[in-house]
Amino acid sequence: MASRKNIKFKYYVSYLIVAVALILFTVLQLTGGLKRSTANLLAEIGYSVILAVSLNLVVGFLGELSLGHAGFMCIGAYLGTLFMKVFSGFIPSQLVCLIISMILGGLCAAFFGFIVGLPALRLKGDYLAIVTLAFGEIVRNLFKNLPWFGGAMGYTSKGYGSTLFIIAFVAILVMLFAVQNLVRSKHGRAITAIRDNEIAARATGINVTYYKLIVFVIAAFFAGVAGVIYANYTTPILYSFFSYNYSIEILVMVVLGSMGSITGSILAASFLTCVNFYLKTHLSGDMAALKYLVYALILMIVVIFGNAPALRSFREKYNPKVLFAKFFKKKPNPAAERNDAGSWDRIPTKIKMDELLTVDVKSNESVQDPDKGEK
Amino acid sequence: MAEYVLETKNLGISFGGLKAAQDVNLKIKKNQIYGLIGPNGAGKTTVFNMLTGVYKPTTGEIYLCGERIDGHGQEEINHKGIARTFQNIRLFNNMSVIRNVLVGLSNQPEYKCGLFTSMFRLPRHFKVEKAMRDRAKELLDIFGLLEERNNLACNLPYGKQRKLEIARALATNPKLLLLDEPAAGMNPQETAELMDTIRFVREHFDMTILLIEHDMSLVAGICEEITVLNFGQTLAHGSVEEVLHNSEVIRAYLGDD
């Protein structure tokens, strides 16, 4: 039964992280305690997290490798900006305008996800990766060469301002709700079943094509939403941003946060975005070339030492769940400890370990007490 | 209602020039345990793969309760009522035991629940989810796996993995259960236990079972009718006694004198 409680805690911890960050930074923003650069960083974290979690749905839960995530983001960014421009004509509120274009931008990306997924998801593994990779490149070059989107000079958007991160964080919460509920339902079980053993999943009557397509479309939708947020964060939108490299960067976030872990994706995406952001702002001039070197070094250190035995025991000792339990339950219950599966009295030995231990302790106490009394 | 649960007529498949199976005629009555045996490479698993839609037969027809099913996809055939287990166990290894069974249940019409119902946690989702869990626990209890329901499937001992695979197949509520070498890799005691399980499944679920097996003690112990394949062709057919004393069958297994 304990394991079920752990699972529940695991699901809520991701909401908790995002909600706390949202409230904290919103209060700071409203009281004017937030620097402009921090607000920018938070907006970057916002869309990175959305991208990482949605890609995790494809890579971690469905088990297919997609390298075209930046392509879906690109569709969302360009078309979302287009919608923003169209709607700002007759909707005065910029917020409403942004929300509508986020949804529409996402839907457009989802539509492309459907069109690409329909033929591509018949492929597997490396072949699917190649097709999605090609798709990403096609999309960004298409937008570069279409006459309405500013070509290589970039597509100028208005930009939303420094409160964009609040909307991005609310979008993360909405996405977490949708994605986690999906993963925890019978549909999520079907999706993980496909990842674990596709042949068995088919034989168990799971419509593999349907679920693959659904996951692909949902991931594309959220990538599109992230694209709209990105478009409102930077201007002009440059086609070169949505390159193959960026798809890989999202994949790195997913892998670093461990595949199939949503909380992991959130943390890894935030961490890598911070590293990137600080390297970008602090290494200027001649030092700018060092950025990729330092970034690569940090990645290597994290990957190599992230799973080191010493660190793992540290994590087990100081993970939030344990600290949480310590905070509320000051003294561990001795009776509960006895029930531990690995406790002495469960191990069949010739000598009764339990009796030996209790006898020793009692005799010590009885010796010490009279001494103290005499003094 | 058709007379036979499964009927194949001149079922055959060829890969290029190789005729992996030819003119296989099976007639399986309701509630029967039917054996499909033969030396290695005789085409037994190929027949299974045709029945479950992995391969499309090049000749012949397959009828399930009088309904023609050949040419359909694997998922559809499962929905129509054929469930199978695999020669080398194929569980969802990284999922818990109960989730393996829940996956099997998820296509039942009574547990229907749309994607958005689950995504937005509408009341129907909780109702369906609870009903599915109860049913899954019931199934696991029958197979003695209830205690281990939260363990990962890959951590189960071999015999229990076999049982779980059967439980998962039964969760899809089939009319016909196909078992591909259920006793492979088992010791005599486990095999005896498995025989009891198979008999129990037949009684309790009112199931028709077709099984491939090399272990003759299991075949002789529980099968009521047997078909022997050799080089893709039917060598013999009949009751256990008849078949196992058939001189051609003995020759196919042991070779000429």
XYZ file of C-alpha atoms in Angstrom, chain B residues 16-245:
230
model
C 8.234 -16.733 -51.613
C 8.685 -20.313 -52.726
C 8.606 -21.774 -49.233
C 5.284 -23.260 -48.266
C 5.376 -22.800 -44.514
C 1.911 -24.220 -44.011
C -0.425 -25.954 -46.395
C -3.980 -27.230 -46.258
C -4.364 -26.965 -42.523
C -7.888 -27.938 -41.530
C -8.735 -27.439 -37.897
C -12.174 -27.932 -36.406
C -12.371 -27.013 -32.766
C -15.573 -27.538 -30.831
C -16.703 -25.370 -27.987
C -15.046 -25.992 -24.623
C -12.466 -28.303 -26.149
C -8.746 -28.427 -25.413
C -7.109 -28.958 -28.755
C -3.439 -29.678 -29.318
C -1.279 -28.719 -32.239
C 1.989 -30.633 -32.226
C 4.822 -31.406 -34.565
C 8.614 -31.436 -34.831
C 10.596 -28.213 -34.851
C 9.939 -26.066 -37.887
C 6.688 -27.826 -38.700
C 4.780 -24.556 -38.991
C 2.835 -24.586 -35.730
C 3.627 -21.029 -34.735
C 3.039 -19.957 -38.331
C -0.496 -21.310 -38.016
C -0.917 -19.348 -34.781
C 0.333 -16.219 -36.469
C -2.185 -16.679 -39.246
C -5.010 -17.212 -36.783
C -4.128 -14.028 -34.895
C -3.586 -11.933 -38.008
C 0.175 -11.446 -37.766
C 0.456 -13.075 -41.191
C -2.209 -12.927 -43.855
C -2.836 -16.439 -45.195
C -2.245 -16.824 -48.914
C -4.839 -19.556 -49.269
C -7.797 -20.764 -47.288
C -10.275 -19.311 -44.841
C -10.574 -18.916 -41.083
C -13.927 -18.873 -39.326
C -14.467 -17.907 -35.703
C -17.934 -18.991 -34.574
C -19.011 -18.971 -38.197
C -17.677 -15.487 -38.871
C -14.875 -15.154 -41.375
C -11.891 -13.420 -39.787
C -8.922 -13.899 -42.079
C -7.504 -10.712 -43.554
C -8.283 -8.590 -40.505
C -5.604 -6.850 -38.425
C -4.313 -8.241 -35.138
C -6.284 -5.803 -32.988
C -9.549 -6.534 -34.763
C -9.077 -10.286 -34.482
C -8.458 -9.850 -30.776
C -11.657 -7.817 -30.490
C -13.530 -10.559 -32.330
C -12.416 -13.074 -29.719
C -9.002 -14.694 -30.174
C -6.400 -14.083 -27.484
C -2.965 -15.608 -27.399
C 0.182 -16.076 -25.353
C 3.662 -16.218 -26.798
C 6.331 -18.878 -27.002
C 8.863 -16.520 -25.434
C 6.904 -14.639 -22.810
C 5.925 -11.152 -23.889
C 4.704 -9.191 -20.890
C 4.758 -5.456 -20.435
C 7.908 -5.774 -18.361
C 8.188 -2.288 -16.956
C 4.588 -2.143 -15.803
C 3.140 -3.560 -12.617
C 1.326 -6.883 -12.642
C -2.108 -5.334 -12.240
C -1.455 -2.850 -15.032
C -0.651 -5.720 -17.378
C -4.119 -7.102 -16.776
C -5.717 -3.652 -16.964
C -4.249 -3.195 -20.427
C -5.961 -6.415 -21.446
C -9.272 -5.175 -20.059
C -9.141 -1.785 -21.690
C -10.837 -2.796 -24.914
C -13.951 -4.292 -23.373
C -17.079 -2.452 -24.457
C -18.274 -2.070 -20.856
C -15.079 -0.190 -19.978
C -15.365 2.228 -22.855
C -14.146 5.682 -21.936
C -13.016 8.353 -24.353
C -9.705 10.140 -24.426
C -11.111 13.472 -23.263
C -13.157 11.832 -20.530
C -9.890 10.606 -19.050
C -7.955 13.759 -19.781
C -10.433 15.990 -17.977
C -11.339 13.409 -15.321
C -15.078 13.332 -15.957
C -17.140 11.129 -13.587
C -17.287 8.316 -16.123
C -13.511 7.961 -15.918
C -13.566 7.164 -12.205
C -16.450 4.745 -12.569
C -14.757 2.838 -15.383
C -11.402 2.888 -13.637
C -12.840 1.389 -10.455
C -14.767 -1.287 -12.340
C -11.619 -2.211 -14.270
C -9.516 -2.458 -11.118
C -12.078 -4.668 -9.424
C -12.233 -6.965 -12.409
C -8.426 -7.066 -12.676
C -8.104 -7.957 -9.001
C -10.661 -10.715 -9.482
C -8.627 -12.153 -12.341
C -5.353 -11.887 -10.449
C -6.941 -13.571 -7.459
C -7.965 -16.508 -9.630
C -4.374 -16.954 -10.766
C -2.887 -16.407 -7.313
C -1.140 -13.197 -8.304
C -3.118 -10.796 -6.146
C -0.357 -10.421 -3.566
C 2.134 -9.377 -6.198
C -0.081 -6.964 -8.060
C 2.139 -3.933 -7.465
C 5.393 -5.664 -8.420
C 6.903 -5.145 -11.814
C 5.990 -7.934 -14.202
C 9.653 -8.612 -15.026
C 10.373 -9.399 -11.367
C 7.940 -12.294 -11.237
C 9.294 -15.849 -11.283
C 8.979 -17.658 -14.591
C 5.937 -19.753 -13.783
C 4.017 -16.737 -12.557
C 4.937 -14.781 -15.662
C 3.298 -17.531 -17.689
C 0.212 -17.304 -15.515
C 0.115 -13.539 -15.845
C 0.309 -13.840 -19.607
C -2.692 -16.171 -19.548
C -4.539 -13.790 -17.191
C -3.859 -10.884 -19.520
C -5.079 -12.861 -22.512
C -8.247 -13.826 -20.626
C -8.822 -10.196 -19.690
C -9.598 -9.459 -23.323
C -12.608 -11.757 -22.922
C -11.840 -14.138 -25.793
C -13.877 -16.984 -27.241
C -10.733 -18.922 -28.094
C -7.450 -18.945 -26.211
C -4.253 -19.818 -28.055
C -1.328 -20.981 -25.930
C 2.039 -21.174 -27.665
C 4.201 -23.706 -25.814
C 2.945 -22.877 -22.334
C 5.180 -25.469 -20.684
C 8.420 -24.402 -22.349
C 11.205 -24.163 -19.808
C 9.159 -25.562 -16.928
C 10.090 -28.391 -14.606
C 7.710 -31.366 -14.215
C 6.095 -29.930 -11.101
C 5.429 -26.584 -12.753
C 4.072 -28.407 -15.778
C 1.658 -30.326 -13.590
C 0.556 -27.065 -12.013
C 0.117 -25.553 -15.448
C -2.090 -28.452 -16.521
C -4.340 -27.758 -13.560
C -4.413 -24.076 -14.482
C -5.392 -24.828 -18.076
C -8.128 -27.206 -16.979
C -9.336 -24.663 -14.460
C -9.443 -21.926 -17.115
C -11.525 -24.185 -19.311
C -14.037 -24.878 -16.549
C -14.173 -21.459 -14.971
C -14.228 -19.314 -18.089
C -16.026 -21.824 -20.275
C -13.109 -21.434 -22.651
C -12.021 -23.178 -25.804
C -8.266 -23.679 -25.888
C -5.860 -24.421 -28.717
C -2.310 -25.103 -27.641
C 1.051 -25.839 -29.193
C 3.240 -28.044 -27.079
C 6.340 -30.190 -27.214
C 5.887 -31.671 -23.778
C 4.069 -34.927 -24.544
C 3.035 -35.515 -20.953
C 1.106 -32.253 -21.002
C -0.410 -32.995 -24.395
C -1.413 -36.493 -23.412
C -2.703 -35.232 -20.089
C -5.112 -32.545 -21.170
C -5.701 -32.485 -24.932
C -8.843 -34.085 -26.266
C -7.976 -33.849 -29.903
C -4.675 -33.377 -31.675
C -3.460 -32.334 -35.075
C 0.121 -33.149 -36.023
C 1.940 -30.935 -38.475
C 5.111 -31.808 -40.327
C 6.761 -29.631 -42.945
C 3.690 -27.444 -42.999
C 1.292 -30.257 -43.769
C -1.183 -32.147 -41.661
C 0.345 -35.489 -40.828
C -2.301 -36.914 -38.599
C -5.400 -35.900 -36.779
C -7.569 -37.465 -34.104
C -7.715 -38.325 -30.433
C -4.528 -38.501 -28.365
C -4.423 -42.309 -28.339
C -4.816 -42.588 -32.059
C -2.269 -39.958 -32.935
C 0.474 -40.967 -30.569
C 0.382 -44.515 -31.872
